[in-house]
GROMACS .gro file of C-alpha atoms in nm:
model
  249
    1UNK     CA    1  12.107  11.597   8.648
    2UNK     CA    2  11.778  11.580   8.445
    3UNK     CA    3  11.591  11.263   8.390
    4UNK     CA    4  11.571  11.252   7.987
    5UNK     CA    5  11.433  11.044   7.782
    6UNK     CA    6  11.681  10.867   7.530
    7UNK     CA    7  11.820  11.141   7.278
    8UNK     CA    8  11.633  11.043   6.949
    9UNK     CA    9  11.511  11.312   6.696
   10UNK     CA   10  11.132  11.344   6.721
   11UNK     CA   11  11.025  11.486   6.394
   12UNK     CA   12  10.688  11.681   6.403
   13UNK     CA   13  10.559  11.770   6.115
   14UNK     CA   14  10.450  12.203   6.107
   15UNK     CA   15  10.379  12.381   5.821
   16UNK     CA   16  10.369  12.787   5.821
   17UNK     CA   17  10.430  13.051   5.621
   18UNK     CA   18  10.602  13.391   5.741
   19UNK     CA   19  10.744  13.660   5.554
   20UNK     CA   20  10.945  13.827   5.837
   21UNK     CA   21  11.270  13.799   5.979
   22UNK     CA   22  11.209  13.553   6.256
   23UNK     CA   23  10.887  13.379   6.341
   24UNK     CA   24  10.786  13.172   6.686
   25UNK     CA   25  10.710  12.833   6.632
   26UNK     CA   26  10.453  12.671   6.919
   27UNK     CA   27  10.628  12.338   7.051
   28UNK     CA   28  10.330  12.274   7.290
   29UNK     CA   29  10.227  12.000   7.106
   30UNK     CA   30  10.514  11.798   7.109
   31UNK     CA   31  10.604  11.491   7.326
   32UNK     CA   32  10.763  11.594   7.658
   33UNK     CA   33  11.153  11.542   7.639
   34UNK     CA   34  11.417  11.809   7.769
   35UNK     CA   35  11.613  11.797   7.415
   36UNK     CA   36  11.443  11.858   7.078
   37UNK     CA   37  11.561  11.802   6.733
   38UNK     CA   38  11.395  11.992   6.430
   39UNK     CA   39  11.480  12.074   6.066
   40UNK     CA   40  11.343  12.410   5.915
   41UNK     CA   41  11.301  12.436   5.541
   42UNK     CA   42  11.296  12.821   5.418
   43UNK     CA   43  11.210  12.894   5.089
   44UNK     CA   44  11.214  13.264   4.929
   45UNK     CA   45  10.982  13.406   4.640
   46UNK     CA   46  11.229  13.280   4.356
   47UNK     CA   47  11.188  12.905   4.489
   48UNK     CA   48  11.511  12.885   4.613
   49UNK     CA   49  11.511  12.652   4.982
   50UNK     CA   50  11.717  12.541   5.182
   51UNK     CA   51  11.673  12.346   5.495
   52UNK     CA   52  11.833  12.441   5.887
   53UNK     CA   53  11.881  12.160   6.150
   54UNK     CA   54  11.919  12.204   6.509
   55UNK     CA   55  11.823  12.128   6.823
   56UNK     CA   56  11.729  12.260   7.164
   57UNK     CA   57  11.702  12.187   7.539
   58UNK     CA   58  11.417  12.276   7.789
   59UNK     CA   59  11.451  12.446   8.120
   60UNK     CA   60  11.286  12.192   8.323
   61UNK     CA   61  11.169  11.845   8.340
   62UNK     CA   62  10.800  11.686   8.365
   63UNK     CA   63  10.620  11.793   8.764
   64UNK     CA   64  10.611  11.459   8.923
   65UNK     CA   65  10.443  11.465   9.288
   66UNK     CA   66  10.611  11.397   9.552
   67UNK     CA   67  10.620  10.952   9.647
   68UNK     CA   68  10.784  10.971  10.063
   69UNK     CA   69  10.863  11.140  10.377
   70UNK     CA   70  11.099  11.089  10.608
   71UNK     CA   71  11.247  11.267  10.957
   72UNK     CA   72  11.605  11.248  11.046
   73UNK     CA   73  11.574  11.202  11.418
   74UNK     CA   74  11.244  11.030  11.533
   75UNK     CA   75  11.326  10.940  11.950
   76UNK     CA   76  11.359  11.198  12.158
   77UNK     CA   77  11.438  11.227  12.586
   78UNK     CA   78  11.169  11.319  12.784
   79UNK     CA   79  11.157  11.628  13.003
   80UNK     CA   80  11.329  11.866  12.764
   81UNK     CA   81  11.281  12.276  12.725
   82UNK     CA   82  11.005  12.304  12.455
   83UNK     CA   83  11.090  12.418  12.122
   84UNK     CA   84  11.371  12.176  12.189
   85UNK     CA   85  11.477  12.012  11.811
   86UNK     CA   86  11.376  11.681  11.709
   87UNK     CA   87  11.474  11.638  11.327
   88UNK     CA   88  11.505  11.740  10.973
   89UNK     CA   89  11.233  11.669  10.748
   90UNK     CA   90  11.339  11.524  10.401
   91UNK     CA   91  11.073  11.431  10.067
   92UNK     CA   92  11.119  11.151   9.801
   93UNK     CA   93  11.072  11.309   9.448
   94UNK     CA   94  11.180  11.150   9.148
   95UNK     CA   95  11.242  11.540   9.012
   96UNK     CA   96  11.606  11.603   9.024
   97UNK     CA   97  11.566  11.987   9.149
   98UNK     CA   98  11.283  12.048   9.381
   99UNK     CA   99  11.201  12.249   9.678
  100UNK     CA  100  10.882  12.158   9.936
  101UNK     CA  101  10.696  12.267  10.206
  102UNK     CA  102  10.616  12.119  10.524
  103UNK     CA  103  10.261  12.151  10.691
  104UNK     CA  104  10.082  11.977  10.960
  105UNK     CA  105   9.746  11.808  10.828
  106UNK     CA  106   9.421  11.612  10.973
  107UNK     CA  107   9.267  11.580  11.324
  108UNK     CA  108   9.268  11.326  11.601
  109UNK     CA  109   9.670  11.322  11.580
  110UNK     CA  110   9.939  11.413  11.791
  111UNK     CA  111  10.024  11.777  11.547
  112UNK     CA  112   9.995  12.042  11.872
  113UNK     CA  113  10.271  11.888  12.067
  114UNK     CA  114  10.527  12.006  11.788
  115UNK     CA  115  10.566  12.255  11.541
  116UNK     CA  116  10.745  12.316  11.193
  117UNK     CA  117  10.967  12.591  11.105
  118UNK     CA  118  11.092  12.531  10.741
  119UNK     CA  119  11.198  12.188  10.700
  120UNK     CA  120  11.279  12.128  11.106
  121UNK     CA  121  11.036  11.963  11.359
  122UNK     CA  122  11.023  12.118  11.719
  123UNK     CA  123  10.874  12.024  12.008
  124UNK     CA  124  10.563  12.214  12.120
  125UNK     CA  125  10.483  12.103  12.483
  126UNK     CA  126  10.682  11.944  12.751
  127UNK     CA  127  10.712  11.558  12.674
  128UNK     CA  128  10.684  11.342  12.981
  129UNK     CA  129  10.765  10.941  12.909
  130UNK     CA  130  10.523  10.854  13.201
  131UNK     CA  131  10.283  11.016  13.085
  132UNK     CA  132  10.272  10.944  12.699
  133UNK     CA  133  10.562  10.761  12.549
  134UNK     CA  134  10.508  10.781  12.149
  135UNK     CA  135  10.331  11.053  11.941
  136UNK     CA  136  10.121  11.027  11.577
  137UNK     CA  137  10.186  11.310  11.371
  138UNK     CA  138  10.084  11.369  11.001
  139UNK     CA  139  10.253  11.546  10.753
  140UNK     CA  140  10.211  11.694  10.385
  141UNK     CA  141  10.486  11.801  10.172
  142UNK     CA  142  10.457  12.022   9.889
  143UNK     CA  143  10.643  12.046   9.594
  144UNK     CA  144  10.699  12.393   9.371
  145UNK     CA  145  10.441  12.306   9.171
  146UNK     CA  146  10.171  12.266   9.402
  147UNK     CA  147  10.181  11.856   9.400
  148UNK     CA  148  10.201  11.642   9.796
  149UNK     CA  149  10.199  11.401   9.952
  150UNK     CA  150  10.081  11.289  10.276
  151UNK     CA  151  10.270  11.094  10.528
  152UNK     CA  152  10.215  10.997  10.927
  153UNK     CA  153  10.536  10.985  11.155
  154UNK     CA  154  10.607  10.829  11.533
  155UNK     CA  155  10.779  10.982  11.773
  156UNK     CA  156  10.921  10.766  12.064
  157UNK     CA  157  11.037  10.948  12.370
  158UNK     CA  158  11.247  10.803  12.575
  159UNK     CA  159  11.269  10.757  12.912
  160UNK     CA  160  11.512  10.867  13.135
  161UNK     CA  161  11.610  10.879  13.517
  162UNK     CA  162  11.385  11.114  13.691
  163UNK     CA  163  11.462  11.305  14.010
  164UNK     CA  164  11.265  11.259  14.328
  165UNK     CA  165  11.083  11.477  14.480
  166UNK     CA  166  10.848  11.628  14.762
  167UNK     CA  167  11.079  11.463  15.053
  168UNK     CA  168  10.852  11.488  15.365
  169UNK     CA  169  10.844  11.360  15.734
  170UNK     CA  170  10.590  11.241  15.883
  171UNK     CA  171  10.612  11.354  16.213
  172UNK     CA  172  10.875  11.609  16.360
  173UNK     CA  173  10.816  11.598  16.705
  174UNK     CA  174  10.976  11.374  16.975
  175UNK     CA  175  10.840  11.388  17.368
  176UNK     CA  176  11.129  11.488  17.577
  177UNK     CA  177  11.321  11.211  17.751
  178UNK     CA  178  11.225  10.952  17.508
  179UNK     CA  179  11.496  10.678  17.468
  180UNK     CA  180  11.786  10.720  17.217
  181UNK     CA  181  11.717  10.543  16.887
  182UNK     CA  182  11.333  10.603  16.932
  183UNK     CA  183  11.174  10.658  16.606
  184UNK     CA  184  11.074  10.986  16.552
  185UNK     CA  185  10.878  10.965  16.185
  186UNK     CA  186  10.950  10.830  15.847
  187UNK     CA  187  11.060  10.963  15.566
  188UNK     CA  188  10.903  10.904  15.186
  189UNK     CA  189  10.925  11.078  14.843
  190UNK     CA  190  10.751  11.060  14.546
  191UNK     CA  191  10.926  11.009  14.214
  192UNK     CA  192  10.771  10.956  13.883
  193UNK     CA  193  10.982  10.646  13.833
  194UNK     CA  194  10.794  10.399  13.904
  195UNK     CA  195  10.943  10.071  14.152
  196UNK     CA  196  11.275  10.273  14.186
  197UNK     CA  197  11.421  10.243  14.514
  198UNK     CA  198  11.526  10.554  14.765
  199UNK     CA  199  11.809  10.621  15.012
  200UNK     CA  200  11.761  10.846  15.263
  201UNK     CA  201  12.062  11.003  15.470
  202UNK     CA  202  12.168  11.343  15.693
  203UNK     CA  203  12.298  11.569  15.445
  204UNK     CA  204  12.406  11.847  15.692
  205UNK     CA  205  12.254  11.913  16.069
  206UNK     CA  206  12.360  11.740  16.416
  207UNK     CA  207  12.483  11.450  16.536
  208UNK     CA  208  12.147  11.430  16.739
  209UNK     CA  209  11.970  11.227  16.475
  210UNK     CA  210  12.051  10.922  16.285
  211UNK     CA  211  11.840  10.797  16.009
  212UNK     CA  212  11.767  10.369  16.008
  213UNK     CA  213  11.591  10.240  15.655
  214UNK     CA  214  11.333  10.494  15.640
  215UNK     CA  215  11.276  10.622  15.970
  216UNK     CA  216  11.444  10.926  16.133
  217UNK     CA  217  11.591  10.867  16.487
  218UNK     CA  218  11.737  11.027  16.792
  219UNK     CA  219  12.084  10.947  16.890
  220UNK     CA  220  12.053  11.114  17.259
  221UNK     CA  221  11.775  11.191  17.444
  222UNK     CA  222  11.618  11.542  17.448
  223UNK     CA  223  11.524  11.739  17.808
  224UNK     CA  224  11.321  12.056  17.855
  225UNK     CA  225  11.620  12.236  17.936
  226UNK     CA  226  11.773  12.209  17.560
  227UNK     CA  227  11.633  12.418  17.231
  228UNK     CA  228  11.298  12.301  17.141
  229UNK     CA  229  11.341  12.303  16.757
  230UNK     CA  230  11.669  12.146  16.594
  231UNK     CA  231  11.718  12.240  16.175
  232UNK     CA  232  11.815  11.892  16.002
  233UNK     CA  233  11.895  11.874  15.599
  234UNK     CA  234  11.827  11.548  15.469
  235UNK     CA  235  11.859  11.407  15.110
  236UNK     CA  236  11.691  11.142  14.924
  237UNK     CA  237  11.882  10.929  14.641
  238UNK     CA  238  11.725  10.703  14.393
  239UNK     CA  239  11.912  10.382  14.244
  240UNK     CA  240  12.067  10.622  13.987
  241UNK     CA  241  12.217  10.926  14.244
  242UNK     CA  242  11.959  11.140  14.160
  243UNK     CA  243  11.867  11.334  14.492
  244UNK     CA  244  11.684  11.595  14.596
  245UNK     CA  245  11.741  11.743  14.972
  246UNK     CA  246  11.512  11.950  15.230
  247UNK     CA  247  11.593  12.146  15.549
  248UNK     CA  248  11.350  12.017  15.825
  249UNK     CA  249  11.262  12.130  16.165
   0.00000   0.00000   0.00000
């Protein structure tokens, strides 16, 4: 659906004189519209005339650049596979039938953490909320005929629930015949959440131990005579149920 200006004869006056079957007339001059009107006069060697009307349409419309850009999809989770997809880029052009290119432009922005493959924006790094929760990126778009614009986009990324990890003990050894319920060591994780709270349990081992709060304890009491090393799998849960377990000597 061109835009057109309002369908009104524009009469140009162009005089020539050709003595051959057909003859190009140069229209370069005249106002930019998609439909022309013109009226031909053709006269032979006797002075007989007589005049043609018609009228034509162009194959195109006036180049305007290029006035917005936009992504589809501008939040994305943290911690996904890079090259994961974050949105569809889309242009504003007052030209009805246009195609554009996408390229990254300028310095001192966020471009190397994503990349562009046609009109689609993927991530180029892994995102981590913790460690940098929004990201400046700016854009040019480029029309057929070589007009842009040039736009800046945020991207948020959102947090979500992360797993502990690194669940240690700090000590593992117990003197024989110490009392039942004597605390052996005590157990921590890290976890990128910060504040988030931890549960720690026995996931699968012996009835030996017994775990109170944070601290691992013995629920008989050990003598020479019995194995000096005991295998224990424990598991660490954050407010969420995210866990992570270890085996433990």
């Amino acid at each position: 659906d061109y835009r057109r200006e309002p369908l009104r004869p524009a009469f140009n006056r162009m005089g020539f004189e050709s003595k051959a079957a057909s003859t190009n007339i140069d229209l370069t001059d005249l106002a930019q519209r998609t439909i022309y009107y013109f009226r031909v006069r053709a006269s032979n060697e006797s002075g007989s005339s007589a005049f043609i009307a018609s009228n034509f349409e162009t194959d195109g419309e006036e180049n305007i650049a290029p006035t917005g850009l936009n992504l589809s999809n501008r939040t994305i989770d943290e911690n996904l596979a890079i090259g994961t997809f974050v949105g569809k880029l889309t242009t504003s052009d007052a030209n009805s039938i246009e195609s554009f290119t996408y390229t990254f432009e300028g310095s001192g922005n966020d471009n190397g953490s994503f990349t562009i493959v046609g009109d689609s924006l993927y991530t180029n790094t892994a995102l981590n909320f913790e460690s940098k929760n929004s990201y400046q990126l700016a854009i040019r778009t480029t029309d057929s005929g070589g007009l842009f614009y040039s736009g800046s986009l945020e991207i948020t990324i959102r947090d979500i629930n992360d797993t502990p990890m690194n669940l240690q003990l700090s000590n593992n050894t117990i003197v024989a015949f110490s009392a039942a319920n004597t605390a052996i060591g005590q157990l921590s994780v890290t976890d990128e959440d910060t504040g988030d709270s931890h549960t720690f349990s026995l996931d699968t081992g012996t009835d030996a131990f017994t775990i109170n709060g944070v601290n691992l304890q013995n629920k008989v009491v050990f003598t020479n005579e019995e194995d000096s090393t005991i295998q224990i799998v424990l598991r660490a849960s954050d407010s969420k149920d995210a866990f992570i377990t270890a085996s433990l000597e």
